[in-house]
mmCIF file of C-alpha atoms in Angstrom:
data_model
loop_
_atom_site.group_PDB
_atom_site.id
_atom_site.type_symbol
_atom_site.label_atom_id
_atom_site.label_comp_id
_atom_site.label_asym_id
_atom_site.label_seq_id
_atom_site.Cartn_x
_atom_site.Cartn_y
_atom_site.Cartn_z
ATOM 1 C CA UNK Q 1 -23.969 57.580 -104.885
ATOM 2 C CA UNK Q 2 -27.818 57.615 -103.713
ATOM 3 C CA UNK Q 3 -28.489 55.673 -101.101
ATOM 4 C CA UNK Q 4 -30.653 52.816 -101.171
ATOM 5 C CA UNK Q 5 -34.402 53.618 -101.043
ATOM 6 C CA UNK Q 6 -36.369 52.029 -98.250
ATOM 7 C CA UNK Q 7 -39.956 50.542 -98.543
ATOM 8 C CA UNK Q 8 -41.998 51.410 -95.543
ATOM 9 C CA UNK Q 9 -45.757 49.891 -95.086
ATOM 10 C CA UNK Q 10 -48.144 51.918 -92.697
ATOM 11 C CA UNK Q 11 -51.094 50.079 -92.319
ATOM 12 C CA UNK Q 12 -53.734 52.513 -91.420
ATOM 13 C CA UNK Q 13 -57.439 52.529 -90.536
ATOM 14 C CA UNK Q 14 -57.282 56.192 -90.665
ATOM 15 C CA UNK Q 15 -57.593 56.359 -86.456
ATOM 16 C CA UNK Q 16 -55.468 58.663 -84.293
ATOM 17 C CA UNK Q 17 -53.496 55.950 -82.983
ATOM 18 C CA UNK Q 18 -52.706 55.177 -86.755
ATOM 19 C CA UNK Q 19 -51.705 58.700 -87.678
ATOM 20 C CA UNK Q 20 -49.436 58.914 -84.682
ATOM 21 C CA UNK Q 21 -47.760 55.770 -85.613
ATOM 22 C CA UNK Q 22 -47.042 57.181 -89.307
ATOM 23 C CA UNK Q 23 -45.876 60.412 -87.297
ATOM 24 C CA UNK Q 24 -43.286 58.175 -85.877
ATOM 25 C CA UNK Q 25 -41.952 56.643 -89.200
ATOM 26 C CA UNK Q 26 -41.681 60.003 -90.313
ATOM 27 C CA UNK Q 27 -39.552 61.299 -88.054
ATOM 28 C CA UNK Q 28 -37.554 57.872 -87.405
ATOM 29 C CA UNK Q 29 -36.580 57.881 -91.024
ATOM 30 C CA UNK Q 30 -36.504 61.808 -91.509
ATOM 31 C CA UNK Q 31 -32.739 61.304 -92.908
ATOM 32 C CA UNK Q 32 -33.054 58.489 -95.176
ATOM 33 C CA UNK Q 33 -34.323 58.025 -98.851
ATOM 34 C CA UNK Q 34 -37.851 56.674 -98.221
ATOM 35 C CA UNK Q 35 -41.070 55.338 -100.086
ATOM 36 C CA UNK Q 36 -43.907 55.652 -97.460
ATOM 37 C CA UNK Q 37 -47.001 53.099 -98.604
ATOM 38 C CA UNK Q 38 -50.272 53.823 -97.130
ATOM 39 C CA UNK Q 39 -52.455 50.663 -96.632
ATOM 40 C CA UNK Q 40 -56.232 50.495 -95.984
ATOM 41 C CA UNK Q 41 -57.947 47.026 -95.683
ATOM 42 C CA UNK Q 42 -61.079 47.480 -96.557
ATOM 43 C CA UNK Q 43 -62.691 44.072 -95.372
ATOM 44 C CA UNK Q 44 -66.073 43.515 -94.413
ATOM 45 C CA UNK Q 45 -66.477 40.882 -91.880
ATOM 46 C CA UNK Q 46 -69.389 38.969 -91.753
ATOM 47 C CA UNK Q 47 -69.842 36.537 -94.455
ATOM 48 C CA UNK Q 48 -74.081 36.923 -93.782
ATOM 49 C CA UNK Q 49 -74.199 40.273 -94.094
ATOM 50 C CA UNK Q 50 -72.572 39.787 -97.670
ATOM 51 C CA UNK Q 51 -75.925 38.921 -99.427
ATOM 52 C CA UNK Q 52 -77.216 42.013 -98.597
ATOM 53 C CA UNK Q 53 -74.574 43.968 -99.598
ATOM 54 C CA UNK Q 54 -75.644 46.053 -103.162
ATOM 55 C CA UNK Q 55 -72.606 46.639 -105.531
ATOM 56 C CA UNK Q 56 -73.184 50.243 -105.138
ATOM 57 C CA UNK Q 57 -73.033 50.207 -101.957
ATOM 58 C CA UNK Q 58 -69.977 48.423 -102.482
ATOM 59 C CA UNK Q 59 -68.145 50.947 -104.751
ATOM 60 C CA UNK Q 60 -69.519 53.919 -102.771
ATOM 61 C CA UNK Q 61 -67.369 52.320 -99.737
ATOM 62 C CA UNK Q 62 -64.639 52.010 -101.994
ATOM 63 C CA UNK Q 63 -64.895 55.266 -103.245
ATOM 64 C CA UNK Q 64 -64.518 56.788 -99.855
ATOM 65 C CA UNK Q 65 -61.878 54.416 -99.039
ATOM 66 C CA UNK Q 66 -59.641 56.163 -101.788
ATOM 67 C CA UNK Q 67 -60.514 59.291 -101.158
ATOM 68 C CA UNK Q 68 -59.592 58.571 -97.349
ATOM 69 C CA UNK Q 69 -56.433 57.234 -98.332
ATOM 70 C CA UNK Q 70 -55.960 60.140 -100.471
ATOM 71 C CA UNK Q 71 -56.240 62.688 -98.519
ATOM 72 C CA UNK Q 72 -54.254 61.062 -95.653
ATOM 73 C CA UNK Q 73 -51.293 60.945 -98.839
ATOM 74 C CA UNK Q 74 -51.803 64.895 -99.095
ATOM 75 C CA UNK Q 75 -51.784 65.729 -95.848
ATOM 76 C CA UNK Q 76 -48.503 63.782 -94.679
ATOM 77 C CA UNK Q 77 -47.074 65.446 -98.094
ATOM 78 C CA UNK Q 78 -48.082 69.043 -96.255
ATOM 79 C CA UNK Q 79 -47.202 67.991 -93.001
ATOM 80 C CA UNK Q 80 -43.748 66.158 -93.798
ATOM 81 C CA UNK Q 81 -41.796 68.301 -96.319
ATOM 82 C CA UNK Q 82 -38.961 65.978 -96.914
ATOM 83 C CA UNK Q 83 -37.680 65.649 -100.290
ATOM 84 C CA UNK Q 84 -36.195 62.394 -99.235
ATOM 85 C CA UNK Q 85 -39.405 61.086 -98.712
ATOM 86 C CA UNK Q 86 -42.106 59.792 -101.284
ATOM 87 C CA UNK Q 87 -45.928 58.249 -100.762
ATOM 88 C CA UNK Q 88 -47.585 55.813 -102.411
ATOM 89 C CA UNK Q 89 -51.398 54.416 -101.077
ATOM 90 C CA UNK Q 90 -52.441 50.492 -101.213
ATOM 91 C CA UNK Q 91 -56.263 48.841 -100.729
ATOM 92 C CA UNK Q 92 -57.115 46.126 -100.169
ATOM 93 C CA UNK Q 93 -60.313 43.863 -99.764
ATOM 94 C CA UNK Q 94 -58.428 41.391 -97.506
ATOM 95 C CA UNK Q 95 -58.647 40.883 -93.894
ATOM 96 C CA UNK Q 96 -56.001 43.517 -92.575
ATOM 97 C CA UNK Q 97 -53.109 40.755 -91.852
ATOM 98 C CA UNK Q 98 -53.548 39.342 -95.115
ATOM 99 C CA UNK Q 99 -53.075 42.845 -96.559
ATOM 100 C CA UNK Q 100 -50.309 43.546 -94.963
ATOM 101 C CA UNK Q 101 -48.741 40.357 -95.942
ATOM 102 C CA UNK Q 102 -49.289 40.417 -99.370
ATOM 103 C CA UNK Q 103 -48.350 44.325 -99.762
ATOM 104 C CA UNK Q 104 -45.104 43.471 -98.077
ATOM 105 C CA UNK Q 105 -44.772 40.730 -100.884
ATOM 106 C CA UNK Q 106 -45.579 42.535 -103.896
ATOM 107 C CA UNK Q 107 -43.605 46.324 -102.471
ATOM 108 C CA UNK Q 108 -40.684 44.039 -101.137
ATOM 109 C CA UNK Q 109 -41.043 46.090 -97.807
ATOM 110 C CA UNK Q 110 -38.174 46.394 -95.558
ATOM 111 C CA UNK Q 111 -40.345 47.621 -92.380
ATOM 112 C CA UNK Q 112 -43.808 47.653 -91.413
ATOM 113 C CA UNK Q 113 -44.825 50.541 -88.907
ATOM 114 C CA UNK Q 114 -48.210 50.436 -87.090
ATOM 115 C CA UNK Q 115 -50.142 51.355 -83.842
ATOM 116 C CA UNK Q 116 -50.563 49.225 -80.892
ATOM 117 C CA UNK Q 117 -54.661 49.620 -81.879
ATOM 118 C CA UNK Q 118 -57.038 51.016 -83.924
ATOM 119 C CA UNK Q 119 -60.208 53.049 -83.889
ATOM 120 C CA UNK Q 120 -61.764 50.270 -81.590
ATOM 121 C CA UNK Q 121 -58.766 50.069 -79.326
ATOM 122 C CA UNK Q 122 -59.845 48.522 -75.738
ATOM 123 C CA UNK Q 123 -56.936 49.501 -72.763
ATOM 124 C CA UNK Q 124 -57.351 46.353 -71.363
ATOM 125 C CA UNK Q 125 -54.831 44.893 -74.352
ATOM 126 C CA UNK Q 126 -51.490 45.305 -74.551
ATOM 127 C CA UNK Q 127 -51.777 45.202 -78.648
ATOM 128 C CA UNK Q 128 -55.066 45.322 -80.705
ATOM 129 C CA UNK Q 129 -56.350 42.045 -81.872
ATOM 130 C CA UNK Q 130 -55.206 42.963 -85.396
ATOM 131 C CA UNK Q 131 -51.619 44.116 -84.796
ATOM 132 C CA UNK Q 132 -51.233 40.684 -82.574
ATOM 133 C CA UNK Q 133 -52.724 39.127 -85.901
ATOM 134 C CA UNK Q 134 -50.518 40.871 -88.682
ATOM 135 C CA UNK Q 135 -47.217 39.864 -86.039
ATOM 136 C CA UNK Q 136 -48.365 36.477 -86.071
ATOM 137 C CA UNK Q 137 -48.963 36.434 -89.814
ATOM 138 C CA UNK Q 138 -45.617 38.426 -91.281
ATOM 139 C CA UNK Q 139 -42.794 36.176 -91.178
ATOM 140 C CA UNK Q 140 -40.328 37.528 -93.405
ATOM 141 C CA UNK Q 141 -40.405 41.573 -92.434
ATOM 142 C CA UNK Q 142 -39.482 43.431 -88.875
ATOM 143 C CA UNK Q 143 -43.201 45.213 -87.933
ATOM 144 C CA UNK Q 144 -42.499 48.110 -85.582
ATOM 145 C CA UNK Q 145 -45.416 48.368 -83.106
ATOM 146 C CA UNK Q 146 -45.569 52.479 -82.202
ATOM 147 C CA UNK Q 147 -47.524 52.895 -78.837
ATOM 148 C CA UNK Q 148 -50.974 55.192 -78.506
ATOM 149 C CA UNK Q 149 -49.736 58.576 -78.077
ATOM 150 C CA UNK Q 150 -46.335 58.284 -77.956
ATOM 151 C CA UNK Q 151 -43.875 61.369 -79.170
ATOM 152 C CA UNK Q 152 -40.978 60.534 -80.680
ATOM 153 C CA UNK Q 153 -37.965 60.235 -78.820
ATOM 154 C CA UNK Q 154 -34.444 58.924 -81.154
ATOM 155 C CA UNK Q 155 -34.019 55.336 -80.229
ATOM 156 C CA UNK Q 156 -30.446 56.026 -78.841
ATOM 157 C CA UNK Q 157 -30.788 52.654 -76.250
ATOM 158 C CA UNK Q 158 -32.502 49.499 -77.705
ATOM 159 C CA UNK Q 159 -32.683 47.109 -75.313
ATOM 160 C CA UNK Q 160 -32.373 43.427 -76.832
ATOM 161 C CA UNK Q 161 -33.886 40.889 -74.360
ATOM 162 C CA UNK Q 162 -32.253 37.135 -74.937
ATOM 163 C CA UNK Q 163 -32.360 33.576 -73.160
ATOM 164 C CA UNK Q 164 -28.734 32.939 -75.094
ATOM 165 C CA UNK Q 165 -30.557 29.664 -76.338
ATOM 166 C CA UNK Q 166 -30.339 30.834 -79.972
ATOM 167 C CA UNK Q 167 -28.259 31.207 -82.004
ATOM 168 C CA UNK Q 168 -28.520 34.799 -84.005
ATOM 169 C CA UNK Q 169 -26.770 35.409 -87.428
ATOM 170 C CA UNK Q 170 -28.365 37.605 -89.801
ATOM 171 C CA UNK Q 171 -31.824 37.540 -88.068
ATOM 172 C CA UNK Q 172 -30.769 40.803 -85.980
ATOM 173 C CA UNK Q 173 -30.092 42.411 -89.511
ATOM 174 C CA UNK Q 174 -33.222 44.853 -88.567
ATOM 175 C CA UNK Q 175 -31.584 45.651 -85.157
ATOM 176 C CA UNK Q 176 -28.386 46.740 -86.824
ATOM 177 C CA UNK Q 177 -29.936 48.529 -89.156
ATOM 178 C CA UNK Q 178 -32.360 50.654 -86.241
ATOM 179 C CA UNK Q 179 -29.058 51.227 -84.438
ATOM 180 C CA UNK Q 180 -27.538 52.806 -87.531
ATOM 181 C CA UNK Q 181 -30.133 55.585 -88.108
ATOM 182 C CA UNK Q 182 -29.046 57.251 -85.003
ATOM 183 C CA UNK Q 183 -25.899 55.346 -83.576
ATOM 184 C CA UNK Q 184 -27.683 53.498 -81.048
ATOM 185 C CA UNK Q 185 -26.276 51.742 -77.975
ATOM 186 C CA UNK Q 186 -27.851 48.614 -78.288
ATOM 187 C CA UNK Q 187 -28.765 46.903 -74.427
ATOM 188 C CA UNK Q 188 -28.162 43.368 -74.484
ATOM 189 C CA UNK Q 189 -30.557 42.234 -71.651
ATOM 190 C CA UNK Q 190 -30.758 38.132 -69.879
ATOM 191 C CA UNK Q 191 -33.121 36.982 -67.255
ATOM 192 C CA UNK Q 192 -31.164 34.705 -65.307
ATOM 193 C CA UNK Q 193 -33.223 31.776 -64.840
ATOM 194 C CA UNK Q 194 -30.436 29.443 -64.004
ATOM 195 C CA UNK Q 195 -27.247 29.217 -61.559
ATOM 196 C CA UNK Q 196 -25.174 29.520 -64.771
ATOM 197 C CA UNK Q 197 -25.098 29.983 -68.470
ATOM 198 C CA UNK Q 198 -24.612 26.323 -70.158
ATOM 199 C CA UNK Q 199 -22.117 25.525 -72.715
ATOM 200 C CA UNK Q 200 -24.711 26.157 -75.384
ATOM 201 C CA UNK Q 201 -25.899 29.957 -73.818
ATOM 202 C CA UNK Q 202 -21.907 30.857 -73.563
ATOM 203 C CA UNK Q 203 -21.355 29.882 -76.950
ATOM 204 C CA UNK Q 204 -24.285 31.944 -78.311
ATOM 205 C CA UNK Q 205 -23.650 35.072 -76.145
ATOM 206 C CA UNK Q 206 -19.731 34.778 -77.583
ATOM 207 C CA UNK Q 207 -21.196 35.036 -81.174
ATOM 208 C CA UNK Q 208 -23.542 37.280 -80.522
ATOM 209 C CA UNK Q 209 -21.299 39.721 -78.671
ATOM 210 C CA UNK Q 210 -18.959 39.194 -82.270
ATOM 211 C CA UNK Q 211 -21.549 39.668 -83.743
ATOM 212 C CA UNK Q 212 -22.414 43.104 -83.086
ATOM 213 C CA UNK Q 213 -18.620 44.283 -82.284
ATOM 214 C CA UNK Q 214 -19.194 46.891 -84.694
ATOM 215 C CA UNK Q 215 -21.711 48.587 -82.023
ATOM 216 C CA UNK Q 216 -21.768 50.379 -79.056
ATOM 217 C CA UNK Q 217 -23.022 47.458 -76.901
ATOM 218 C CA UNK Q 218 -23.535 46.037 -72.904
ATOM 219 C CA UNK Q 219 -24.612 42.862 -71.637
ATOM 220 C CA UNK Q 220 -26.714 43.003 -68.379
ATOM 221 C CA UNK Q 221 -27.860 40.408 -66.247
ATOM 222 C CA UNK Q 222 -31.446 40.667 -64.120
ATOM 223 C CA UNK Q 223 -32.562 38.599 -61.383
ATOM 224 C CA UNK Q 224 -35.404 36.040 -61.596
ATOM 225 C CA UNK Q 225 -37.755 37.756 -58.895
ATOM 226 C CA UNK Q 226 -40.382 38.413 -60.808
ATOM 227 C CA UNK Q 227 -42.503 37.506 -63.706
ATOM 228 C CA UNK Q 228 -40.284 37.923 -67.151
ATOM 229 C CA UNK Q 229 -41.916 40.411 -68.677
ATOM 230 C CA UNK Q 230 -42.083 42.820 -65.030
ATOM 231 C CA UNK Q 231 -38.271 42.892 -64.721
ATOM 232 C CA UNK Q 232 -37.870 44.017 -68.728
ATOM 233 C CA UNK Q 233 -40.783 46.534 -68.214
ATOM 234 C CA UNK Q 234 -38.412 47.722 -65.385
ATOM 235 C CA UNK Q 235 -35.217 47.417 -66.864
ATOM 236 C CA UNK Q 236 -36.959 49.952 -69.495
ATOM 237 C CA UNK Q 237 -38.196 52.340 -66.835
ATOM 238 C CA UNK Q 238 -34.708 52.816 -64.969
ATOM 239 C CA UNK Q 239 -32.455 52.719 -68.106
ATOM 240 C CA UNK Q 240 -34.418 54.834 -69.995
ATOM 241 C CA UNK Q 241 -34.643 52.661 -72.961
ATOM 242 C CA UNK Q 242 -35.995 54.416 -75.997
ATOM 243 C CA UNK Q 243 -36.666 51.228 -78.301
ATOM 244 C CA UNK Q 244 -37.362 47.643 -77.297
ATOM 245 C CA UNK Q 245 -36.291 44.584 -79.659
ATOM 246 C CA UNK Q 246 -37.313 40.970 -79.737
ATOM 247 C CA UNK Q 247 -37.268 38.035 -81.831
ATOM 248 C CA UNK Q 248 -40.657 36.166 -82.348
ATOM 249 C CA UNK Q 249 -40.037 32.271 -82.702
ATOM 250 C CA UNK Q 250 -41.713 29.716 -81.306
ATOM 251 C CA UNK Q 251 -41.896 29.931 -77.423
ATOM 252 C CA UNK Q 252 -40.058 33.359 -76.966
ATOM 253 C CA UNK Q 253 -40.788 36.048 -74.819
ATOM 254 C CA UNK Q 254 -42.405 37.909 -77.111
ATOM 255 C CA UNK Q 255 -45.002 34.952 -78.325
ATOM 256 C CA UNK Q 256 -45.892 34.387 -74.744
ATOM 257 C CA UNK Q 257 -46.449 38.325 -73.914
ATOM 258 C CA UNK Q 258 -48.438 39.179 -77.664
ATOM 259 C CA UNK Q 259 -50.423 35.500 -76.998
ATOM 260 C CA UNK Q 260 -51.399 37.040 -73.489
ATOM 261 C CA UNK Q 261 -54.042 39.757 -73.838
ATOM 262 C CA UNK Q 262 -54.678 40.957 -70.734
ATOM 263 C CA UNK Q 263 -51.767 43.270 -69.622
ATOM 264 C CA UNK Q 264 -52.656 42.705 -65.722
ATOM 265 C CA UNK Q 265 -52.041 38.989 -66.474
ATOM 266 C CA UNK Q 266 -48.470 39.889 -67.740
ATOM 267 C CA UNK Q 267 -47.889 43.191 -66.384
ATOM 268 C CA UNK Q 268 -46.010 44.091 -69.425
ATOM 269 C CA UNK Q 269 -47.055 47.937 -71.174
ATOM 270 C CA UNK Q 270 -43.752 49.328 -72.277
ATOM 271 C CA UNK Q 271 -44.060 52.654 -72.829
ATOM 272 C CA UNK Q 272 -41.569 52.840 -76.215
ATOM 273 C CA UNK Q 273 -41.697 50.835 -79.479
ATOM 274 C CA UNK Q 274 -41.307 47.213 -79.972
ATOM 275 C CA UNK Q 275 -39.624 46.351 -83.130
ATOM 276 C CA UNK Q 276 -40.804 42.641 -83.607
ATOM 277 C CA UNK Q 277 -38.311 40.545 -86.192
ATOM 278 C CA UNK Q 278 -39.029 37.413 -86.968
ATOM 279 C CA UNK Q 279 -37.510 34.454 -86.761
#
């Protein structure tokens, strides 16, 4: 019996940081039956400069646009041959997270992969302005955020940070399903901001330790001596975590650390991916 076929998005702007990002999804799903989409978003900004803006000058960009897109299709088909794996390109004249929402929509996408930046990428952020922008946009797929220049390394630790104030059910469906492409130990992680866990917390860590009972799995505790995000970025560091995983809701870690733009501010770079599922 085949296997189901996944639906990956790759959002790219044809930048370095973009192909090494698709480099990743390549290897991450090397095993598994795979449709790769390519997406361009080929919006032009200012509303002024519209007017001016002749039709063939229009379809010229578009023009190049494909043939961008195109070749990016035959060169991943050189570069990755994997007869698991098929490509497909998408563009669009929408801003970039509207693009990405609506290809997600219409492909029923089970992942999107991108870069931390694009072409434009400043160091000073921790994410480009448009990955924070597609995050906060895409509600209904995991996005995995691929940092500049990193090599891929199997995600065999995931660490999971959690306040145990929620209550997860089939949320952390994209967390299981990263753990099962390569068996990973999944590094459930709590910042301990009070003397003990409340009724409420002990509850939620009991169902969430049921929960995943079907993985290899360990709860850790870390002090509250520093700044939330420093003691993760740490935890990462010394237990050589491989993948990083956090919900996005209102309030969470993650919205205050993607919200924040200026890593000093947060001190918060990890080093390895950051699968982002949402709420």
């Amino acid at each position: 019996m085949k296997t189901k076929t996944l639906h990956i998005l790759l959002p790219t702007d044809f930048s370095d940081n973009a192909w090494n990002a698709i480099v990743y999804a390549l290897k991450l799903y090397a095993d598994e039956f795979c449709t790769f989409y390519f997406l361009h978003s080929r919006y032009i900004l200012n509303p002024v400069s519209r007017t001016y803006i002749t039709t063939h000058y229009v379809d010229t960009l578009k023009e190049q646009a494909l043939k961008e897109l195109a070749d990016l299709k035959d060169q991943t088909e050189i570069a990755n041959a994997n007869a698991n794996h098929d490509f497909k390109t998408l563009l669009f004249e929408e801003e970039l997270m509207d693009a990405v929402n609506e290809a997600v929509k219409q492909n029923a996408i089970d992942i999107v992969i991108m870069g931390t930046k694009g072409a434009t990428g400043s160091i000073d952020y921790l994410f480009g302005s448009n990955t924070v922008k597609v995050v906060n946009k895409i509600k209904n797929c995991p996005i995995l955020i691929v940092p500049d220049e990193h090599d891929f390394i199997a995600p065999k630790q995931i660490a999971f940070p959690t306040d145990y104030n929620r209550f997860y059910n089939d949320e952390l469906r994209a967390l299981k399903n990263m753990a099962d492409l390569f068996n990973s130990k999944i590094r459930v992680v709590h910042i301990s901001t009070e003397k003990e866990l409340s009724s409420i917390q002990k509850y939620n860590m009991a169902m969430l330790e049921n929960y995943l009972v079907d993985y290899e799995c360990s709860f850790h505790w870390l002090p509250d001596y520093t700044k939330k995000a420093e003691a993760i970025t740490t935890f990462i560091e010394e237990l050589k975590i491989e993948m990083l995983a956090m919900v996005k809701y209102k309030h969470s870690l993650l919205e205050t650390i993607i919200n924040e733009p200026v890593i000093k501010k947060l001190a918060f770079h990890p080093k390895v991916p950051v699968l982002v599922i949402p709420e």
